[in-house]
Coordinates of C-alpha atoms and ligand atoms in Angstrom, one line a residue:
X1 CA 156.4 81.1 191.3
X2 CA 153.0 81.2 191.6
X3 CA 150.6 80.5 188.3
X4 CA 147.1 82.4 188.1
X5 CA 144.3 80.4 187.4
X6 CA 143.2 80.4 183.6
X7 CA 140.1 82.9 183.7
X8 CA 141.4 84.8 186.8
X9 CA 144.7 85.5 184.6
X10 CA 142.8 86.7 181.9
X11 CA 141.0 89.0 184.2
X12 CA 144.4 89.9 185.1
X13 CA 145.9 90.7 182.0
X14 CA 143.1 92.4 180.5
X15 CA 143.3 94.9 183.5
X16 CA 146.8 95.3 183.3
X17 CA 146.8 96.0 179.4
X18 CA 144.4 98.8 180.3
X19 CA 146.3 100.2 183.5
X20 CA 149.8 100.3 181.8
X21 CA 148.8 101.3 178.3
X22 CA 149.0 98.0 176.2
X23 CA 145.5 97.7 175.0
X24 CA 142.3 100.0 175.2
X25 CA 138.6 99.1 174.0
X26 CA 138.1 101.2 171.0
X27 CA 135.8 103.9 171.7
X28 CA 135.7 103.3 174.9
X29 CA 134.5 106.7 176.1
X30 CA 131.4 106.3 174.0
X31 CA 130.7 102.8 175.5
X32 CA 133.1 100.9 172.9
X33 CA 132.4 99.1 169.9
X34 CA 132.7 95.3 170.0
X35 CA 135.5 93.6 168.3
X36 CA 137.6 96.5 167.8
X37 CA 140.6 97.2 170.2
X38 CA 143.2 100.1 170.5
X39 CA 146.8 99.7 171.4
X40 CA 148.2 102.2 174.1
X41 CA 152.0 103.4 174.0
X42 CA 153.2 100.1 175.2
X43 CA 151.1 98.3 173.1
X44 CA 151.8 100.1 169.9
X45 CA 155.7 99.5 170.5
X46 CA 154.9 95.7 171.1
X47 CA 153.0 95.3 168.1
X48 CA 155.9 97.2 165.9
X49 CA 158.7 95.5 167.2
X50 CA 156.6 92.1 166.3
X51 CA 155.9 93.3 162.9
X52 CA 159.9 94.7 162.3
X53 CA 160.8 91.2 163.7
X54 CA 158.7 89.2 161.3
X55 CA 159.6 91.1 158.1
X56 CA 163.2 90.5 159.2
X57 CA 162.9 87.1 159.7
X58 CA 160.7 86.6 156.5
X59 CA 162.1 89.5 154.0
X60 CA 165.4 91.2 155.0
X61 CA 167.3 88.1 156.0
X62 CA 166.1 86.2 152.8
X63 CA 167.1 86.5 149.4
X64 CA 164.0 84.8 147.7
X65 CA 161.3 86.9 149.8
X66 CA 160.3 90.2 148.5
X67 CA 157.7 92.7 150.2
X68 CA 154.7 94.3 149.0
X69 CA 152.6 97.1 150.4
X70 CA 149.0 96.8 149.1
X71 CA 145.4 98.8 149.5
X72 CA 143.1 97.7 151.9
X73 CA 140.0 98.2 149.6
X74 CA 140.5 96.5 146.3
X75 CA 138.3 95.6 143.5
X76 CA 135.3 93.7 144.4
X77 CA 136.2 91.0 141.8
X78 CA 139.3 90.2 144.0
X79 CA 136.5 88.5 146.4
X80 CA 135.0 86.4 143.7
X81 CA 138.2 84.9 142.4
X82 CA 139.5 84.0 145.6
X83 CA 136.3 82.4 146.7
X84 CA 136.3 84.8 149.8
X85 CA 132.4 85.6 149.1
X86 CA 131.6 81.7 149.8
X87 CA 134.3 81.6 152.4
X88 CA 133.7 84.4 154.7
X89 CA 129.9 83.7 154.5
X90 CA 128.3 81.7 157.4
X91 CA 124.7 80.9 157.3
X92 CA 122.9 82.9 160.1
X93 CA 119.0 83.1 161.4
X94 CA 118.1 86.7 162.4
X95 CA 115.6 88.0 165.3
X96 CA 112.9 89.9 163.3
X97 CA 112.5 91.9 166.5
X98 CA 116.1 92.5 167.9
X99 CA 118.0 92.0 164.6
X100 CA 120.5 89.9 166.8
X101 CA 121.9 87.0 164.2
X102 CA 123.0 83.6 165.2
X103 CA 124.9 81.0 163.2
X104 CA 122.4 78.4 162.1
X105 CA 124.4 75.8 163.4
X106 CA 125.1 76.8 166.7
X107 CA 121.3 77.2 167.8
X108 CA 120.5 75.0 171.0
X109 CA 117.5 73.1 170.6
X110 CA 114.7 75.0 173.2
X111 CA 111.0 73.3 174.3
X112 CA 107.8 75.4 175.3
X113 CA 105.0 76.7 174.2
X114 CA 104.7 78.8 171.2
X115 CA 102.1 81.8 170.8
X116 CA 102.0 82.3 167.4
X117 CA 99.8 86.0 165.8
X118 CA 98.6 86.9 162.7
X119 CA 99.3 90.4 162.9
X120 CA 98.4 93.4 165.6
X121 CA 95.9 96.3 166.2
X122 CA 96.3 99.6 168.2
X123 CA 93.0 99.9 170.2
X124 CA 93.5 103.9 170.0
X125 CA 93.9 104.5 166.7
X126 CA 92.5 101.3 165.2
X127 CA 95.2 101.2 162.9
X128 CA 95.9 97.3 162.3
X129 CA 98.8 95.4 160.2
X130 CA 98.9 91.7 159.1
X131 CA 102.0 89.7 159.7
X132 CA 102.7 86.8 161.1
X133 CA 105.1 86.2 164.1
X134 CA 105.7 84.1 166.6
X135 CA 107.2 83.9 170.2
X136 CA 108.4 81.0 172.6
X137 CA 108.2 80.6 176.1
X138 CA 110.2 78.2 177.1
X139 CA 109.2 75.5 179.0
X140 CA 108.0 76.3 182.9
X141 CA 108.0 80.2 182.0
X142 CA 104.3 80.4 181.1
X143 CA 104.2 84.1 182.0
X144 CA 108.1 85.2 181.6
X145 CA 107.1 89.0 181.5
X146 CA 109.9 89.3 179.4
X147 CA 108.6 87.1 176.5
X148 CA 105.3 88.8 176.9
X149 CA 107.2 92.1 176.4
X150 CA 108.8 90.7 173.2
X151 CA 105.6 89.7 171.7
X152 CA 104.3 93.1 172.6
X153 CA 107.1 95.0 171.3
X154 CA 107.0 93.4 168.3
X155 CA 103.6 94.0 167.7
X156 CA 104.6 97.6 168.3
X157 CA 107.5 97.4 165.7
X158 CA 105.1 96.3 163.2
X159 CA 102.7 99.0 163.8
X160 CA 105.2 101.7 164.0
X161 CA 106.4 103.1 167.4
X162 CA 104.1 106.3 167.0
X163 CA 100.7 104.5 166.9
X164 CA 100.8 103.3 170.7
X165 CA 102.1 102.1 173.8
X166 CA 102.9 98.3 174.0
X167 CA 100.9 98.0 177.2
X168 CA 97.8 98.8 175.0
X169 CA 98.6 97.3 171.9
X170 CA 96.2 94.2 170.6
X171 CA 97.4 90.5 169.2
X172 CA 95.5 89.3 166.7
X173 CA 94.8 85.7 165.7
X174 CA 96.3 84.0 168.9
X175 CA 97.0 80.4 168.7
X176 CA 99.2 78.3 171.2
X177 CA 100.4 75.2 170.6
X178 CA 103.7 73.1 172.2
X179 CA 107.3 72.4 170.7
X180 CA 109.6 70.0 172.5
X181 CA 113.0 70.6 170.8
X182 CA 113.1 73.4 168.2
X183 CA 115.8 75.7 167.1
X184 CA 113.9 77.9 165.1
X185 CA 113.3 80.4 168.1
X186 CA 116.0 82.9 168.9
X187 CA 117.8 82.1 172.3
X188 CA 117.5 85.8 173.8
X189 CA 114.4 87.2 172.6
X190 CA 112.5 84.1 172.1
X191 CA 110.9 85.2 168.5
X192 CA 110.8 82.8 165.5
X193 CA 113.9 83.8 163.6
X194 CA 114.3 84.2 159.5
X195 CA 114.9 81.0 157.3
X196 CA 118.8 80.7 157.5
X197 CA 120.9 83.0 155.0
X198 CA 124.3 83.4 153.9
X199 CA 125.6 86.5 156.2
X200 CA 128.7 87.9 154.4
X201 CA 131.6 88.8 157.0
X202 CA 133.4 91.1 154.6
X203 CA 132.8 94.7 155.3
X204 CA 131.0 96.7 152.3
X205 CA 131.4 100.1 151.4
X206 CA 131.4 102.3 148.1
X207 CA 133.8 103.7 146.4
X208 CA 132.8 107.2 145.0
X209 CA 129.8 109.5 145.5
X210 CA 127.3 107.3 144.4
X211 CA 126.3 104.3 146.5
X212 CA 124.7 101.8 144.3
X213 CA 125.8 98.0 143.5
X214 CA 128.1 99.1 140.7
X215 CA 130.3 101.0 143.3
X216 CA 130.3 98.3 146.0
X217 CA 134.0 97.4 147.4
X218 CA 134.8 95.4 150.1
X219 CA 137.6 95.9 152.8
X220 CA 140.1 93.0 152.6
X221 CA 139.3 90.2 154.7
X222 CA 142.9 88.9 154.5
X223 CA 146.0 90.7 153.4
X224 CA 146.7 87.7 150.8
X225 CA 144.7 88.6 147.9
X226 CA 146.5 91.6 146.7
X227 CA 150.1 89.4 146.9
X228 CA 148.0 87.0 144.1
X229 CA 146.7 89.9 142.1
X230 CA 150.3 91.8 142.0
X231 CA 152.4 88.5 141.5
X232 CA 152.8 89.3 138.0
X233 CA 154.0 92.8 138.5
X234 CA 156.1 91.7 141.4
X235 CA 157.7 88.9 139.3
X236 CA 158.6 91.4 136.6
X237 CA 160.0 94.1 138.5
X238 CA 162.0 92.4 141.3
X239 CA 164.1 89.9 139.4
X240 CA 163.2 86.6 141.2
X241 CA 162.5 83.3 139.7
X242 CA 160.0 80.6 141.0
X243 CA 160.7 79.6 144.1
X244 CA 160.0 82.6 145.8
X245 CA 157.8 84.5 148.2
X246 CA 156.0 87.8 148.7
X247 CA 155.3 88.7 152.1
X248 CA 152.9 91.5 153.6
X249 CA 151.6 92.9 156.8
X250 CA 148.4 95.0 157.4
X251 CA 144.9 95.3 158.3
X252 CA 142.2 92.8 157.5
X253 CA 138.7 93.1 158.5
X254 CA 136.1 90.5 159.1
X255 CA 132.4 91.4 160.7
X256 CA 132.8 88.8 162.8
X257 CA 129.5 87.4 164.7
X258 CA 130.3 87.0 168.2
X259 CA 133.9 88.6 168.3
X260 CA 135.1 87.2 171.6
X261 CA 138.2 86.5 173.8
X262 CA 139.8 89.8 174.2
X263 CA 141.5 90.8 171.4
X264 CA 141.5 86.9 169.5
X265 CA 138.3 87.3 167.4
X266 CA 138.4 90.7 166.3
X267 CA 136.6 92.4 163.5
X268 CA 139.4 94.8 162.9
X269 CA 143.0 93.1 162.9
X270 CA 146.2 92.9 161.4
X271 CA 147.8 89.8 159.5
X272 CA 151.7 88.9 158.4
X273 CA 151.2 86.7 155.1
X274 CA 153.8 85.3 153.2
X275 CA 152.8 83.6 149.8
X276 CA 155.5 81.1 148.9
X277 CA 155.2 80.4 145.2
X278 CA 156.9 77.3 144.2
X279 CA 157.3 74.8 141.1
X280 CA 154.6 72.3 140.4
X281 CA 156.2 68.8 141.3
X282 CA 156.0 67.3 138.2
X283 CA 158.3 70.5 136.8
X284 CA 160.4 69.5 140.1
X285 CA 160.7 66.1 138.6
X286 CA 161.1 66.8 135.1
X287 CA 164.5 69.2 136.1
X288 CA 166.0 67.5 139.2
X289 CA 164.9 63.8 138.1
X290 CA 163.3 63.3 141.3
X291 CA 161.3 65.1 144.2
X292 CA 162.6 65.2 148.0
X293 CA 160.9 63.3 150.6
X294 CA 160.3 65.3 153.6
X295 CA 162.7 63.7 155.8
X296 CA 165.5 65.6 153.7
X297 CA 164.6 68.9 154.9
X298 CA 165.6 68.7 158.7
X299 CA 168.7 66.8 157.4
X300 CA 169.6 69.6 155.3
X301 CA 170.3 72.2 158.2
X302 CA 172.8 75.1 157.5
X303 CA 173.7 78.0 159.5
X304 CA 171.4 80.9 158.7
X305 CA 173.6 84.3 158.0
X306 CA 171.3 86.3 160.2
X307 CA 171.1 84.2 163.2
X308 CA 172.6 81.6 165.5
X309 CA 170.6 78.9 164.5
X310 CA 170.6 76.0 162.1
X311 CA 168.0 76.6 159.4
X312 CA 167.4 74.0 156.5
X313 CA 169.1 75.3 153.1
X314 CA 166.4 75.0 150.6
X315 CA 167.0 72.5 147.5
X316 CA 166.1 72.6 143.7
X317 CA 164.5 69.1 144.1
X318 CA 162.2 69.9 147.1
X319 CA 158.4 69.7 146.0
X320 CA 155.2 70.8 147.6
X321 CA 155.8 68.7 150.7
X322 CA 159.4 69.6 151.5
X323 CA 158.5 73.3 151.2
X324 CA 155.3 73.2 153.3
X325 CA 157.4 71.0 156.5
X326 CA 160.3 74.1 155.9
X327 CA 157.7 76.5 156.4
X328 CA 156.2 74.8 159.4
X329 CA 159.4 74.7 161.3
X330 CA 160.9 78.2 160.2
X331 CA 157.0 79.8 161.4
X332 CA 157.9 77.8 164.5
X333 CA 161.6 78.8 165.0
X334 CA 160.2 82.6 164.8
X335 CA 158.2 82.2 167.6
X336 CA 160.9 80.2 169.9
X337 CA 163.4 83.4 168.6
X338 CA 160.8 86.1 170.0
X339 CA 160.1 84.0 173.4
X340 CA 157.2 81.8 172.8
X341 CA 158.9 78.3 173.8
X342 CA 158.1 75.4 171.7
X343 CA 156.1 73.6 174.7
X344 CA 153.6 76.3 174.7
X345 CA 153.0 75.9 170.8
X346 CA 151.0 72.8 169.2
X347 CA 151.0 71.5 165.8
X348 CA 147.8 70.7 164.0
X349 CA 147.6 69.3 161.3
X350 CA 144.2 69.4 159.4
X351 CA 142.4 66.1 158.4
X352 CA 141.7 65.6 155.0
X353 CA 137.8 66.4 155.6
X354 CA 138.9 69.6 157.1
X355 CA 140.9 71.1 154.3
X356 CA 139.7 73.3 151.6
X357 CA 138.9 71.8 148.6
X358 CA 142.2 73.1 147.0
X359 CA 144.2 72.9 149.7
X360 CA 146.9 69.8 149.8
X361 CA 147.5 70.0 153.6
X362 CA 147.3 72.8 156.3
X363 CA 149.4 73.0 159.7
X364 CA 147.5 75.4 162.1
X365 CA 150.1 76.4 164.9
X366 CA 148.0 76.7 168.0
X367 CA 149.2 78.5 171.3
X368 CA 148.1 77.6 174.8
X369 CA 145.6 81.0 175.3
X370 CA 144.6 80.9 179.0
X371 CA 140.7 80.5 177.3
X372 CA 142.4 77.3 175.5
X373 CA 144.7 76.3 173.0
X374 CA 143.9 78.1 169.7
X375 CA 145.4 79.1 166.4
X376 CA 148.0 81.7 166.0
X377 CA 148.8 80.9 162.6
X378 CA 148.0 78.7 159.9
X379 CA 150.2 77.5 157.2
X380 CA 148.5 76.1 153.8
X381 CA 150.0 74.2 150.9
X382 CA 147.4 76.0 148.6
X383 CA 148.0 74.1 145.2
X384 CA 148.0 76.5 142.2
X385 CA 144.1 77.3 143.0
X386 CA 144.9 81.0 143.8
X387 CA 146.8 81.7 140.8
X388 CA 144.1 79.7 138.7
X389 CA 141.6 82.0 139.7
X390 CA 142.8 85.2 139.0
X391 CA 143.5 84.2 135.8
X392 CA 140.2 82.7 135.3
X393 CA 138.7 86.0 136.3
X394 CA 140.8 89.0 135.2
X395 CA 141.7 87.0 131.9
X396 CA 145.5 87.7 132.3
X397 CA 147.8 85.3 132.2
X398 CA 149.4 84.3 135.7
X399 CA 151.8 81.6 134.6
X400 CA 155.4 82.0 134.2
X401 CA 158.0 80.7 131.7
X402 CA 160.8 78.6 133.3
X403 CA 163.8 77.9 131.0
X404 CA 165.1 75.0 133.2
X405 CA 162.1 73.0 132.7
X406 CA 162.0 73.5 128.8
X407 CA 165.6 72.4 128.8
X408 CA 164.9 69.4 131.1
X409 CA 161.6 68.3 129.5
X410 CA 163.3 68.2 125.8
X411 CA 166.0 65.7 127.6
X412 CA 163.5 63.3 129.1
X413 CA 162.5 60.2 127.9
X414 CA 159.4 59.7 126.1
X415 CA 158.0 57.3 129.3
X416 CA 158.9 59.6 131.7
X417 CA 157.2 62.8 129.9
X418 CA 154.3 61.1 129.5
X419 CA 153.6 60.2 133.0
X420 CA 154.5 63.9 133.9
X421 CA 152.3 65.3 131.4
X422 CA 149.4 62.8 132.5
X423 CA 150.1 63.9 136.2
X424 CA 149.9 67.3 135.4
X425 CA 146.7 67.0 133.0
X426 CA 144.8 65.3 136.1
X427 CA 145.6 67.9 138.6
X428 CA 144.2 70.6 136.3
X429 CA 141.6 68.8 135.2
X430 CA 140.6 68.0 138.8
X431 CA 140.6 71.8 139.4
X432 CA 138.6 72.8 136.6
X433 CA 136.1 70.1 137.0
X434 CA 135.8 71.2 141.0
X435 CA 134.7 74.9 139.5
X436 CA 132.2 73.3 137.6
X437 CA 133.6 73.7 133.8
X438 CA 131.9 71.2 131.6
X439 CA 133.7 67.9 131.0
X440 CA 134.9 68.8 127.4
X441 CA 135.7 72.3 128.3
X442 CA 137.9 70.9 131.1
X443 CA 139.6 68.3 129.2
X444 CA 140.6 70.9 126.5
X445 CA 142.0 73.3 128.8
X446 CA 143.9 70.9 130.8
X447 CA 145.4 69.7 127.7
X448 CA 146.4 72.7 126.9
X449 CA 147.7 73.4 130.5
X450 CA 149.9 70.1 130.4
X451 CA 151.1 70.8 126.9
X452 CA 152.4 74.2 128.3
X453 CA 154.2 72.2 131.0
X454 CA 155.9 70.5 128.5
X455 CA 157.0 74.1 126.8
X456 CA 158.3 75.1 130.2
X457 CA 155.0 77.1 131.5
X458 CA 153.1 76.4 134.4
X459 CA 151.1 78.4 137.2
X460 CA 153.0 78.6 140.3
X461 CA 151.1 76.5 143.3
X462 CA 151.9 78.3 146.6
X463 CA 152.6 77.7 150.4
X464 CA 151.0 80.4 153.0
X465 CA 152.3 81.0 156.3
X466 CA 149.5 83.4 157.6
X467 CA 149.7 85.0 160.8
X468 CA 147.8 87.1 163.0
X469 CA 149.5 90.2 164.6
X470 CA 147.1 91.0 167.5
X471 CA 146.5 87.1 168.5
X472 CA 150.4 87.0 168.6
X473 CA 150.5 90.0 170.9
X474 CA 148.0 88.3 173.1
X475 CA 150.0 85.3 173.2
X476 CA 153.1 87.2 173.9
X477 CA 151.2 89.2 177.0
X478 CA 149.9 85.8 178.3
X479 CA 153.1 84.3 178.0
X480 CA 154.8 87.2 179.7
X481 CA 152.6 87.7 182.7
X482 CA 154.5 86.5 185.4
X483 CA 153.9 87.3 189.4
X484 CA 156.5 86.7 192.3
X485 CA 157.8 87.7 195.5
X486 CA 160.2 90.5 196.0
X487 CA 161.0 92.5 199.1
X488 CA 159.3 96.0 198.8
X489 CA 161.3 99.1 200.5
X490 CA 161.0 98.2 204.0
X491 CA 162.2 94.8 202.9
X492 CA 158.8 93.1 203.3
X493 CA 157.8 90.3 200.9
X494 CA 155.2 91.8 198.0
X495 CA 153.7 90.5 194.7
X496 CA 155.4 91.6 191.8
X497 CA 154.0 91.3 188.4
X498 CA 156.3 90.8 185.8
X499 CA 155.9 90.9 182.2
X500 CA 158.6 88.8 180.9
X501 CA 159.0 89.6 177.6
X502 CA 162.1 88.6 175.5
X503 CA 164.0 91.6 175.2
X504 CA 164.1 91.4 171.3
X505 CA 160.1 92.6 171.7
X506 CA 160.1 94.4 174.9
X507 CA 158.2 97.8 174.1
X508 CA 161.1 99.6 176.5
X509 CA 164.5 98.1 176.0
X510 CA 166.1 99.8 178.9
X511 CA 164.7 102.4 181.8
X512 CA 167.3 105.0 183.3
X513 CA 167.1 106.2 186.6
X514 CA 168.9 108.6 188.8
X515 CA 169.5 107.3 192.1
X516 CA 168.2 110.8 193.2
X517 CA 165.9 113.5 191.3
X518 CA 167.5 116.6 193.5
X519 CA 171.1 115.7 192.9
X520 CA 172.5 117.6 189.6
X521 CA 175.4 116.0 189.1
X522 CA 173.4 112.4 189.2
X523 CA 170.5 113.8 186.8
X524 CA 172.8 115.3 184.1
X525 CA 175.0 112.1 184.6
X526 CA 171.6 110.1 183.9
X527 CA 170.8 112.5 180.7
X528 CA 174.1 111.6 179.3
X529 CA 173.6 108.1 179.7
X530 CA 169.7 108.2 178.1
X531 CA 171.1 110.5 175.3
X532 CA 173.9 107.8 174.2
X533 CA 171.3 104.8 174.2
X534 CA 168.5 106.9 172.4
X535 CA 169.7 106.3 168.9
X536 CA 169.8 102.5 169.4
X537 CA 166.6 101.6 171.6
X538 CA 163.7 102.7 173.1
X539 CA 164.7 104.1 176.6
X540 CA 162.4 105.3 179.4
X541 CA 163.8 108.0 181.8
X542 CA 162.2 107.7 185.2
X543 CA 163.5 110.1 188.2
X544 CA 160.2 110.0 190.3
X545 CA 159.7 108.2 193.2
X546 CA 161.8 105.7 195.0
X547 CA 164.0 103.3 193.2
X548 CA 162.3 100.0 194.0
X549 CA 158.9 101.8 193.0
X550 CA 160.8 102.8 189.8
X551 CA 161.8 99.3 189.3
X552 CA 158.2 97.9 189.9
X553 CA 157.0 100.2 187.3
X554 CA 159.3 98.9 184.7
X555 CA 158.6 95.2 185.6
X556 CA 155.6 95.6 184.8
X557 CA 155.8 97.4 181.6
X558 CA 158.1 94.2 180.6
X559 CA 161.5 96.4 180.4
X560 CA 164.1 94.1 180.4
X561 CA 167.2 96.1 181.6
X562 CA 167.1 99.1 184.3
X563 CA 170.1 101.2 184.8
X564 CA 170.6 103.2 188.0
X565 CA 173.5 106.2 188.1
X566 CA 174.4 106.7 191.7
X567 CA 177.0 108.4 193.5
X568 CA 179.9 105.5 192.2
X569 CA 179.0 106.7 188.6
X570 CA 180.2 110.3 189.9
X571 CA 183.6 108.5 191.3
X572 CA 182.6 109.3 194.9
X573 CA 183.3 106.1 195.7
X574 CA 186.9 105.7 194.1
X575 CA 188.1 106.1 190.5
X576 CA 187.6 102.1 189.7
X577 CA 183.8 102.6 189.8
X578 CA 183.5 106.3 188.2
X579 CA 181.7 106.2 184.9
X580 CA 179.9 102.6 185.7
X581 CA 176.2 102.0 186.3
X582 CA 174.2 99.6 188.0
X583 CA 172.6 97.3 185.6
X584 CA 169.7 95.2 186.6
X585 CA 168.2 92.4 185.2
X586 CA 164.4 92.6 185.0
X587 CA 163.7 88.7 185.6
X588 CA 166.6 87.8 188.2
X589 CA 166.6 91.2 189.7
X590 CA 170.4 90.8 189.9
X591 CA 172.6 93.8 189.4
X592 CA 176.0 94.2 187.9
X593 CA 178.3 96.9 187.3
X594 CA 178.9 98.1 183.6
X595 CA 181.1 100.6 182.3
X596 CA 178.9 103.3 180.5
X597 CA 181.3 103.1 177.6
X598 CA 180.4 99.4 177.2
X599 CA 176.5 99.6 177.5
X600 CA 175.8 100.1 173.7
X601 CA 177.3 97.0 172.8
X602 CA 176.3 95.1 175.2
X603 CA 172.6 96.0 175.4
X604 CA 172.4 95.7 171.5
X605 CA 173.7 92.3 171.6
X606 CA 170.6 91.3 174.1
X607 CA 167.5 93.6 172.5
X608 CA 168.7 92.5 168.7
Ligands
LIG701 N1 144.9 84.3 153.7 C1 144.7 83.1 154.9 C2 143.9 83.6 156.1 O1 143.5 84.7 156.2 P1 142.9 82.6 158.3 O2 143.4 81.5 159.3 O3 141.3 82.8 158.2 O4 143.7 82.2 156.8 C3 145.0 83.7 159.5 O5 143.7 83.5 159.2 C4 145.4 84.2 160.5 O6 145.0 85.5 160.9 C5 144.6 83.4 161.8 O7 145.6 82.3 162.1 C6 144.9 84.5 162.9 O8 146.2 84.4 163.3 C7 144.4 85.6 162.3 N2 143.0 86.1 162.3 C8 142.0 85.7 161.5 N3 140.8 86.1 161.6 C9 141.0 86.7 162.8 C10 140.2 87.5 163.7 N4 138.8 87.7 163.7 N5 140.7 88.1 164.8 C11 141.9 88.5 165.1 N6 143.0 87.5 164.3 C12 142.6 86.8 163.1

């Protein structure tokens, strides 16, 4: 099997996605809009399957996870509480001429001649503007016309375009100097950039008719925050008890500075996030007498009720490390179950200096994309930071009362109580101090929290598996793309493009072909077969062209099964083959005969 070279592979994937209706550029007829992508008929099905399978694995087949469907626009305070105004703010520098921004820490050094001016004047009108600006002409490009134009256009911009043409403008107060390694000039225009300023990646809008600061709202940059904000409502209405999780899928928006690698880094994308709330380790230890080691997680495998895979059975003595390990493993199993082999994935454990200040551990699950091994999902142990922050900013209690803890605490020996009280106090004190709470106040609040623990109260900690739908779609497409050799109608070998999607995610599960379209009996039977399958799965009926061509079209769409209704089906080759069809396997191209009456059961066992 031929393996296309990596960048060539990406080009082939992009071309196939457009040609077959997986992914189109958003607003393409108007020249496109960078960082935004639309999903065509096949892409939309693929995406829907992926989200449904995630929901099934994370919510429907578990007793300890419930779902949420929250709004995209949330009160601005959510951003402040979550720290997203800081997280999603990069230091950027802007070219005052083109308004293009670059990340302050990503500008390469340049050397050359710097032309500085104090302003510009229009000789035709006599109008002048005083405003200093500078343009770098890189070494060896003393009379670079583009840079000269930049100087002229800058001046034109200063004077207002109505005042004269760029060629006739006069630049005032020229001084010329040399630089050897400067990061102050924009890499494209050469114009001296503004000082670094935080640039918020969140999309801003206004709620209601008045566009003022009071009415500012943001499109959510992650689906997670609504889960924290609704934590108490869900807890009270779902009859769940910690440990339990809240899952949500939906759109997220980030005004990425340089969207790239096709859909990998987009400005509008979808996430599938779980916030799994757990007891703090001190509560686990008080109740169970110990906190389980990570090694115990994999030792506790049991048969999962909804799959034939062995999963660990969660245990009451699991602390954050065990739960974190558990979720990393669960997520990798999920990827395997939809056709991404473990060998295409990597676990990256963030180093202590890469972790967010509140995170205890974060594992990125990476996929070997054609453009490099990059993040598909992050699984973070986020301590009790998120709920604590929302409690501080909203003034609403986010803690829970745990009767098991209250009873267990009462039975602890004094030394054990002291030890757990102190550990909880220290953790809360660290959190408060990092927020900048004054020492005395931090000590007071941490003491209240530790006293609360002794009465059965705490703010739950959280493990957050957070996956991107679009990245997963791209990973599935890249993983599925295959070329092999197959004979054409005349027996000549030709390159066959096959999207080898796992049947679970394949956009179309089965294609139904009458051998000939001009034989009413074949067509009638084929339609009957289609109608038999339609209530159970996505079916594509195709009677146009030679059968080999029809197979190829479905191979490119990634349809795992093809059914051909031929004269044997009608009983013309004898009664034993009557009401049987040819079932063709996309990957092996092998054909077997199957009774129509057995099709639904057989196919469902493969596509579910
Ligand atoms: N609540 C945690 C959070 O949002 P993140 O690492 O920023 O964490 C989680 O995002 C996942 O969302 C990523 O692993 C990725 O799959 C997806 N994602 C993030 N930014 C994206 C973007 N600009 N385009 C496409 N997917 C993105």
